[in-house]
């Protein structure tokens, strides 16, 4: 099954990146306050973007890479993948 790297815009203006193999369920968990400590404290406003990967390893590598970037470059990074 495919894995997805996703980027969420939070209510505090920050971006949250994560990976999942079920994007709809994971986003619903974030909205419901069950997705992660960070999104429980800073609820999501919207899903900004996502990118599919063939396996968890590749998605995890991309997640690590996007988390190293400043906020201003995160959307462009996803668009370039």
mmCIF file of N, CA, C and O in Angstrom:
data_model
loop_
_atom_site.group_PDB
_atom_site.id
_atom_site.type_symbol
_atom_site.label_atom_id
_atom_site.label_comp_id
_atom_site.label_asym_id
_atom_site.label_seq_id
_atom_site.Cartn_x
_atom_site.Cartn_y
_atom_site.Cartn_z
ATOM 1 N N UNK A 1 0.835 -1.198 0.000
ATOM 2 C CA UNK A 1 0.000 0.000 0.000
ATOM 3 C C UNK A 1 0.874 1.255 0.000
ATOM 4 O O UNK A 1 2.016 1.220 0.459
ATOM 5 N N UNK A 2 0.339 2.322 -0.471
ATOM 6 C CA UNK A 2 1.077 3.582 -0.571
ATOM 7 C C UNK A 2 1.166 4.260 0.801
ATOM 8 O O UNK A 2 0.293 4.104 1.645
ATOM 9 N N UNK A 3 2.214 5.049 0.965
ATOM 10 C CA UNK A 3 2.391 5.891 2.143
ATOM 11 C C UNK A 3 2.389 7.337 1.684
ATOM 12 O O UNK A 3 2.805 7.635 0.564
ATOM 13 N N UNK A 4 1.916 8.227 2.534
ATOM 14 C CA UNK A 4 1.771 9.635 2.169
ATOM 15 C C UNK A 4 2.508 10.527 3.159
ATOM 16 O O UNK A 4 2.404 10.338 4.367
ATOM 17 N N UNK A 5 3.216 11.496 2.615
ATOM 18 C CA UNK A 5 3.756 12.601 3.392
ATOM 19 C C UNK A 5 2.728 13.709 3.266
ATOM 20 O O UNK A 5 2.266 14.001 2.163
ATOM 21 N N UNK A 6 2.323 14.304 4.381
ATOM 22 C CA UNK A 6 1.316 15.360 4.329
ATOM 23 C C UNK A 6 1.762 16.566 5.127
ATOM 24 O O UNK A 6 2.597 16.465 6.022
ATOM 25 N N UNK A 7 1.189 17.706 4.764
ATOM 26 C CA UNK A 7 1.509 18.971 5.428
ATOM 27 C C UNK A 7 0.197 19.633 5.826
ATOM 28 O O UNK A 7 -0.676 19.847 4.987
ATOM 29 N N UNK A 8 0.067 19.927 7.118
ATOM 30 C CA UNK A 8 -1.138 20.545 7.677
ATOM 31 C C UNK A 8 -0.797 21.957 8.138
ATOM 32 O O UNK A 8 0.261 22.177 8.726
ATOM 33 N N UNK A 9 -1.703 22.888 7.887
ATOM 34 C CA UNK A 9 -1.572 24.228 8.467
ATOM 35 C C UNK A 9 -2.354 24.231 9.776
ATOM 36 O O UNK A 9 -3.537 23.880 9.800
ATOM 37 N N UNK A 10 -1.696 24.619 10.854
ATOM 38 C CA UNK A 10 -2.331 24.641 12.173
ATOM 39 C C UNK A 10 -2.861 26.030 12.507
ATOM 40 O O UNK A 10 -2.475 27.020 11.893
ATOM 41 N N UNK A 11 -3.742 26.073 13.495
ATOM 42 C CA UNK A 11 -4.388 27.325 13.892
ATOM 43 C C UNK A 11 -3.390 28.397 14.337
ATOM 44 O O UNK A 11 -3.632 29.585 14.186
ATOM 45 N N UNK A 12 -2.234 27.968 14.859
ATOM 46 C CA UNK A 12 -1.217 28.928 15.305
ATOM 47 C C UNK A 12 -0.345 29.429 14.149
ATOM 48 O O UNK A 12 0.591 30.179 14.364
ATOM 49 N N UNK A 13 -0.637 28.990 12.913
ATOM 50 C CA UNK A 13 0.118 29.428 11.744
ATOM 51 C C UNK A 13 1.260 28.509 11.359
ATOM 52 O O UNK A 13 1.849 28.658 10.293
ATOM 53 N N UNK A 14 1.589 27.554 12.216
ATOM 54 C CA UNK A 14 2.688 26.625 11.927
ATOM 55 C C UNK A 14 2.232 25.535 10.957
ATOM 56 O O UNK A 14 1.034 25.292 10.781
ATOM 57 N N UNK A 15 3.212 24.881 10.344
ATOM 58 C CA UNK A 15 2.957 23.724 9.495
ATOM 59 C C UNK A 15 3.363 22.470 10.257
ATOM 60 O O UNK A 15 4.377 22.460 10.953
ATOM 61 N N UNK A 16 2.570 21.413 10.114
ATOM 62 C CA UNK A 16 2.870 20.131 10.728
ATOM 63 C C UNK A 16 3.018 19.107 9.621
ATOM 64 O O UNK A 16 2.134 18.983 8.768
ATOM 65 N N UNK A 17 4.109 18.370 9.616
ATOM 66 C CA UNK A 17 4.337 17.321 8.616
ATOM 67 C C UNK A 17 4.252 15.959 9.280
ATOM 68 O O UNK A 17 4.688 15.779 10.425
ATOM 69 N N UNK A 18 3.697 15.007 8.553
ATOM 70 C CA UNK A 18 3.614 13.642 9.060
ATOM 71 C C UNK A 18 3.490 12.668 7.913
ATOM 72 O O UNK A 18 3.398 13.066 6.748
ATOM 73 N N UNK A 19 3.499 11.373 8.239
ATOM 74 C CA UNK A 19 3.295 10.337 7.229
ATOM 75 C C UNK A 19 2.183 9.403 7.684
ATOM 76 O O UNK A 19 1.910 9.270 8.883
ATOM 77 N N UNK A 20 1.550 8.764 6.725
ATOM 78 C CA UNK A 20 0.471 7.827 7.016
ATOM 79 C C UNK A 20 0.221 6.940 5.802
ATOM 80 O O UNK A 20 0.607 7.288 4.688
ATOM 81 N N UNK A 21 -0.463 5.823 6.023
ATOM 82 C CA UNK A 21 -0.897 5.002 4.893
ATOM 83 C C UNK A 21 -2.406 5.155 4.669
ATOM 84 O O UNK A 21 -2.966 4.520 3.781
ATOM 85 N N UNK A 22 -3.064 6.018 5.452
ATOM 86 C CA UNK A 22 -4.489 6.327 5.268
ATOM 87 C C UNK A 22 -4.687 7.813 5.559
ATOM 88 O O UNK A 22 -4.945 8.209 6.695
ATOM 89 N N UNK A 23 -4.559 8.619 4.521
ATOM 90 C CA UNK A 23 -4.550 10.074 4.680
ATOM 91 C C UNK A 23 -5.846 10.613 5.269
ATOM 92 O O UNK A 23 -5.821 11.431 6.186
ATOM 93 N N UNK A 24 -6.984 10.137 4.792
ATOM 94 C CA UNK A 24 -8.275 10.642 5.283
ATOM 95 C C UNK A 24 -8.451 10.351 6.777
ATOM 96 O O UNK A 24 -8.848 11.224 7.552
ATOM 97 N N UNK A 25 -8.132 9.126 7.185
ATOM 98 C CA UNK A 25 -8.289 8.749 8.592
ATOM 99 C C UNK A 25 -7.301 9.510 9.473
ATOM 100 O O UNK A 25 -7.653 9.929 10.587
ATOM 101 N N UNK A 26 -6.077 9.692 8.999
ATOM 102 C CA UNK A 26 -5.073 10.393 9.799
ATOM 103 C C UNK A 26 -5.446 11.860 9.980
ATOM 104 O O UNK A 26 -5.319 12.404 11.072
ATOM 105 N N UNK A 27 -5.917 12.497 8.894
ATOM 106 C CA UNK A 27 -6.313 13.901 9.019
ATOM 107 C C UNK A 27 -7.514 14.032 9.968
ATOM 108 O O UNK A 27 -7.555 14.928 10.809
ATOM 109 N N UNK A 28 -8.459 13.112 9.854
ATOM 110 C CA UNK A 28 -9.618 13.125 10.757
ATOM 111 C C UNK A 28 -9.171 12.963 12.208
ATOM 112 O O UNK A 28 -9.731 13.600 13.111
ATOM 113 N N UNK A 29 -8.155 12.141 12.448
ATOM 114 C CA UNK A 29 -7.629 11.967 13.803
ATOM 115 C C UNK A 29 -7.022 13.280 14.309
ATOM 116 O O UNK A 29 -7.227 13.672 15.465
ATOM 117 N N UNK A 30 -6.274 13.973 13.449
ATOM 118 C CA UNK A 30 -5.709 15.266 13.846
ATOM 119 C C UNK A 30 -6.824 16.263 14.187
ATOM 120 O O UNK A 30 -6.761 16.946 15.202
ATOM 121 N N UNK A 31 -7.835 16.335 13.344
ATOM 122 C CA UNK A 31 -8.957 17.257 13.577
ATOM 123 C C UNK A 31 -9.675 16.915 14.881
ATOM 124 O O UNK A 31 -10.085 17.809 15.625
ATOM 125 N N UNK A 32 -9.769 15.624 15.166
ATOM 126 C CA UNK A 32 -10.442 15.178 16.384
ATOM 127 C C UNK A 32 -9.586 15.255 17.640
ATOM 128 O O UNK A 32 -10.025 14.847 18.706
ATOM 129 N N UNK A 33 -8.351 15.738 17.505
ATOM 130 C CA UNK A 33 -7.480 15.871 18.664
ATOM 131 C C UNK A 33 -6.784 14.590 19.068
ATOM 132 O O UNK A 33 -6.234 14.487 20.156
ATOM 133 N N UNK A 34 -6.785 13.587 18.178
ATOM 134 C CA UNK A 34 -6.173 12.304 18.493
ATOM 135 C C UNK A 34 -4.936 12.011 17.645
ATOM 136 O O UNK A 34 -4.333 10.957 17.795
ATOM 137 N N UNK A 35 -4.568 12.913 16.748
ATOM 138 C CA UNK A 35 -3.499 12.626 15.795
ATOM 139 C C UNK A 35 -2.101 12.713 16.360
ATOM 140 O O UNK A 35 -1.268 11.858 16.099
ATOM 141 N N UNK A 36 -1.821 13.744 17.114
ATOM 142 C CA UNK A 36 -0.480 13.958 17.667
ATOM 143 C C UNK A 36 -0.597 15.003 18.770
ATOM 144 O O UNK A 36 -1.529 15.809 18.772
ATOM 145 N N UNK A 37 0.362 14.993 19.684
ATOM 146 C CA UNK A 37 0.347 16.005 20.756
ATOM 147 C C UNK A 37 0.345 17.414 20.170
ATOM 148 O O UNK A 37 -0.358 18.289 20.655
ATOM 149 N N UNK A 38 1.144 17.613 19.119
ATOM 150 C CA UNK A 38 1.274 18.959 18.555
ATOM 151 C C UNK A 38 -0.057 19.452 17.983
ATOM 152 O O UNK A 38 -0.470 20.576 18.246
ATOM 153 N N UNK A 39 -0.747 18.606 17.216
ATOM 154 C CA UNK A 39 -2.009 19.055 16.620
ATOM 155 C C UNK A 39 -3.162 19.050 17.625
ATOM 156 O O UNK A 39 -4.192 19.666 17.364
ATOM 157 N N UNK A 40 -2.990 18.367 18.742
ATOM 158 C CA UNK A 40 -3.997 18.477 19.801
ATOM 159 C C UNK A 40 -3.915 19.868 20.421
ATOM 160 O O UNK A 40 -4.922 20.496 20.708
ATOM 161 N N UNK A 41 -2.681 20.362 20.624
ATOM 162 C CA UNK A 41 -2.477 21.687 21.200
ATOM 163 C C UNK A 41 -2.665 22.808 20.172
ATOM 164 O O UNK A 41 -3.019 23.929 20.534
ATOM 165 N N UNK A 42 -2.425 22.493 18.902
ATOM 166 C CA UNK A 42 -2.527 23.472 17.807
ATOM 167 C C UNK A 42 -3.383 22.860 16.699
ATOM 168 O O UNK A 42 -2.845 22.304 15.748
ATOM 169 N N UNK A 43 -4.698 22.926 16.838
ATOM 170 C CA UNK A 43 -5.591 22.221 15.917
ATOM 171 C C UNK A 43 -5.379 22.609 14.451
ATOM 172 O O UNK A 43 -5.016 23.733 14.140
ATOM 173 N N UNK A 44 -5.598 21.641 13.550
ATOM 174 C CA UNK A 44 -5.417 21.902 12.127
ATOM 175 C C UNK A 44 -6.501 22.812 11.553
ATOM 176 O O UNK A 44 -7.667 22.732 11.949
ATOM 177 N N UNK A 45 -6.088 23.657 10.624
ATOM 178 C CA UNK A 45 -7.029 24.460 9.842
ATOM 179 C C UNK A 45 -7.360 23.761 8.529
ATOM 180 O O UNK A 45 -8.509 23.726 8.109
ATOM 181 N N UNK A 46 -6.306 23.230 7.880
ATOM 182 C CA UNK A 46 -6.529 22.575 6.588
ATOM 183 C C UNK A 46 -5.325 21.731 6.215
ATOM 184 O O UNK A 46 -4.212 21.953 6.692
ATOM 185 N N UNK A 47 -5.589 20.765 5.348
ATOM 186 C CA UNK A 47 -4.529 19.959 4.765
ATOM 187 C C UNK A 47 -3.986 20.746 3.577
ATOM 188 O O UNK A 47 -4.719 21.069 2.650
ATOM 189 N N UNK A 48 -2.709 21.106 3.633
ATOM 190 C CA UNK A 48 -2.114 21.929 2.581
ATOM 191 C C UNK A 48 -1.728 21.118 1.355
ATOM 192 O O UNK A 48 -1.962 21.537 0.224
ATOM 193 N N UNK A 49 -1.106 19.977 1.570
ATOM 194 C CA UNK A 49 -0.618 19.174 0.451
ATOM 195 C C UNK A 49 -0.256 17.785 0.944
ATOM 196 O O UNK A 49 -0.061 17.564 2.134
ATOM 197 N N UNK A 50 -0.144 16.859 -0.003
ATOM 198 C CA UNK A 50 0.324 15.511 0.309
ATOM 199 C C UNK A 50 1.021 14.947 -0.917
ATOM 200 O O UNK A 50 0.794 15.408 -2.035
ATOM 201 N N UNK A 51 1.856 13.960 -0.669
ATOM 202 C CA UNK A 51 2.592 13.303 -1.749
ATOM 203 C C UNK A 51 2.669 11.823 -1.438
ATOM 204 O O UNK A 51 2.969 11.438 -0.303
ATOM 205 N N UNK A 52 2.387 10.979 -2.434
ATOM 206 C CA UNK A 52 2.400 9.532 -2.251
ATOM 207 C C UNK A 52 3.803 8.969 -2.460
ATOM 208 O O UNK A 52 4.560 9.451 -3.307
ATOM 209 N N UNK A 53 4.116 7.935 -1.685
ATOM 210 C CA UNK A 53 5.392 7.220 -1.790
ATOM 211 C C UNK A 53 5.107 5.724 -1.813
ATOM 212 O O UNK A 53 4.112 5.273 -1.260
ATOM 213 N N UNK A 54 5.983 4.947 -2.426
ATOM 214 C CA UNK A 54 5.720 3.509 -2.568
ATOM 215 C C UNK A 54 5.863 2.709 -1.276
ATOM 216 O O UNK A 54 5.323 1.609 -1.173
ATOM 217 N N UNK A 55 6.572 3.257 -0.273
ATOM 218 C CA UNK A 55 6.763 2.511 0.969
ATOM 219 C C UNK A 55 7.026 3.464 2.130
ATOM 220 O O UNK A 55 7.274 4.647 1.933
ATOM 221 N N UNK A 56 6.976 2.903 3.336
ATOM 222 C CA UNK A 56 7.134 3.716 4.544
ATOM 223 C C UNK A 56 8.541 4.310 4.656
ATOM 224 O O UNK A 56 8.715 5.437 5.114
ATOM 225 N N UNK A 57 9.542 3.564 4.254
ATOM 226 C CA UNK A 57 10.918 4.039 4.347
ATOM 227 C C UNK A 57 11.127 5.318 3.550
ATOM 228 O O UNK A 57 11.709 6.289 4.044
ATOM 229 N N UNK A 58 10.646 5.331 2.332
ATOM 230 C CA UNK A 58 10.797 6.508 1.474
ATOM 231 C C UNK A 58 10.004 7.687 2.031
ATOM 232 O O UNK A 58 10.480 8.819 2.027
ATOM 233 N N UNK A 59 8.817 7.421 2.525
ATOM 234 C CA UNK A 59 7.990 8.484 3.114
ATOM 235 C C UNK A 59 8.655 9.050 4.370
ATOM 236 O O UNK A 59 8.664 10.265 4.582
ATOM 237 N N UNK A 60 9.233 8.185 5.190
ATOM 238 C CA UNK A 60 9.915 8.639 6.409
ATOM 239 C C UNK A 60 11.116 9.514 6.082
ATOM 240 O O UNK A 60 11.373 10.508 6.762
ATOM 241 N N UNK A 61 11.860 9.144 5.037
ATOM 242 C CA UNK A 61 13.010 9.945 4.627
ATOM 243 C C UNK A 61 12.561 11.333 4.188
ATOM 244 O O UNK A 61 13.156 12.346 4.551
ATOM 245 N N UNK A 62 11.485 11.391 3.398
ATOM 246 C CA UNK A 62 10.954 12.674 2.935
ATOM 247 C C UNK A 62 10.427 13.503 4.108
ATOM 248 O O UNK A 62 10.586 14.723 4.134
ATOM 249 N N UNK A 63 9.810 12.841 5.094
ATOM 250 C CA UNK A 63 9.322 13.546 6.287
ATOM 251 C C UNK A 63 10.489 14.177 7.038
ATOM 252 O O UNK A 63 10.414 15.326 7.471
ATOM 253 N N UNK A 64 11.572 13.427 7.200
ATOM 254 C CA UNK A 64 12.742 13.965 7.885
ATOM 255 C C UNK A 64 13.280 15.182 7.136
ATOM 256 O O UNK A 64 13.586 16.203 7.733
ATOM 257 N N UNK A 65 13.353 15.062 5.794
ATOM 258 C CA UNK A 65 13.880 16.160 4.978
ATOM 259 C C UNK A 65 13.019 17.416 5.089
ATOM 260 O O UNK A 65 13.535 18.519 5.239
ATOM 261 N N UNK A 66 11.699 17.259 5.022
ATOM 262 C CA UNK A 66 10.817 18.436 5.062
ATOM 263 C C UNK A 66 10.865 19.099 6.434
ATOM 264 O O UNK A 66 10.753 20.317 6.539
ATOM 265 N N UNK A 67 11.074 18.322 7.483
ATOM 266 C CA UNK A 67 11.136 18.897 8.831
ATOM 267 C C UNK A 67 12.412 19.703 9.065
ATOM 268 O O UNK A 67 12.462 20.494 10.002
ATOM 269 N N UNK A 68 13.425 19.506 8.231
ATOM 270 C CA UNK A 68 14.660 20.275 8.352
ATOM 271 C C UNK A 68 14.543 21.657 7.709
ATOM 272 O O UNK A 68 15.363 22.538 7.954
ATOM 273 N N UNK A 69 13.532 21.832 6.877
ATOM 274 C CA UNK A 69 13.383 23.075 6.117
ATOM 275 C C UNK A 69 12.665 24.164 6.906
ATOM 276 O O UNK A 69 11.815 23.865 7.751
ATOM 277 N N UNK A 70 12.944 25.431 6.578
ATOM 278 C CA UNK A 70 12.141 26.515 7.157
ATOM 279 C C UNK A 70 10.725 26.469 6.573
ATOM 280 O O UNK A 70 10.510 25.942 5.474
ATOM 281 N N UNK A 71 9.786 27.012 7.304
ATOM 282 C CA UNK A 71 8.378 26.999 6.882
ATOM 283 C C UNK A 71 8.197 27.505 5.459
ATOM 284 O O UNK A 71 7.426 26.940 4.686
ATOM 285 N N UNK A 72 8.935 28.534 5.085
ATOM 286 C CA UNK A 72 8.777 29.151 3.771
ATOM 287 C C UNK A 72 9.128 28.218 2.615
ATOM 288 O O UNK A 72 8.731 28.463 1.478
ATOM 289 N N UNK A 73 9.826 27.119 2.886
ATOM 290 C CA UNK A 73 10.248 26.210 1.806
ATOM 291 C C UNK A 73 9.523 24.871 1.807
ATOM 292 O O UNK A 73 9.723 24.059 0.909
ATOM 293 N N UNK A 74 8.662 24.642 2.789
ATOM 294 C CA UNK A 74 8.028 23.328 2.916
ATOM 295 C C UNK A 74 7.049 23.011 1.781
ATOM 296 O O UNK A 74 7.075 21.910 1.236
ATOM 297 N N UNK A 75 6.192 23.943 1.414
ATOM 298 C CA UNK A 75 5.243 23.696 0.321
ATOM 299 C C UNK A 75 5.976 23.471 -0.994
ATOM 300 O O UNK A 75 5.610 22.571 -1.764
ATOM 301 N N UNK A 76 6.990 24.260 -1.263
ATOM 302 C CA UNK A 76 7.755 24.106 -2.496
ATOM 303 C C UNK A 76 8.453 22.755 -2.527
ATOM 304 O O UNK A 76 8.509 22.104 -3.577
ATOM 305 N N UNK A 77 8.942 22.300 -1.397
ATOM 306 C CA UNK A 77 9.585 20.991 -1.325
ATOM 307 C C UNK A 77 8.608 19.886 -1.744
ATOM 308 O O UNK A 77 8.944 19.007 -2.543
ATOM 309 N N UNK A 78 7.394 19.932 -1.223
ATOM 310 C CA UNK A 78 6.391 18.921 -1.592
ATOM 311 C C UNK A 78 6.046 18.992 -3.071
ATOM 312 O O UNK A 78 5.863 17.984 -3.720
ATOM 313 N N UNK A 79 5.967 20.195 -3.599
ATOM 314 C CA UNK A 79 5.641 20.356 -5.022
ATOM 315 C C UNK A 79 6.739 19.810 -5.920
ATOM 316 O O UNK A 79 6.456 19.339 -7.023
ATOM 317 N N UNK A 80 7.981 19.865 -5.442
ATOM 318 C CA UNK A 80 9.116 19.408 -6.260
ATOM 319 C C UNK A 80 9.320 17.908 -6.226
ATOM 320 O O UNK A 80 10.027 17.372 -7.066
ATOM 321 N N UNK A 81 8.765 17.226 -5.240
ATOM 322 C CA UNK A 81 8.961 15.773 -5.131
ATOM 323 C C UNK A 81 8.312 15.020 -6.268
ATOM 324 O O UNK A 81 7.316 15.382 -6.795
#
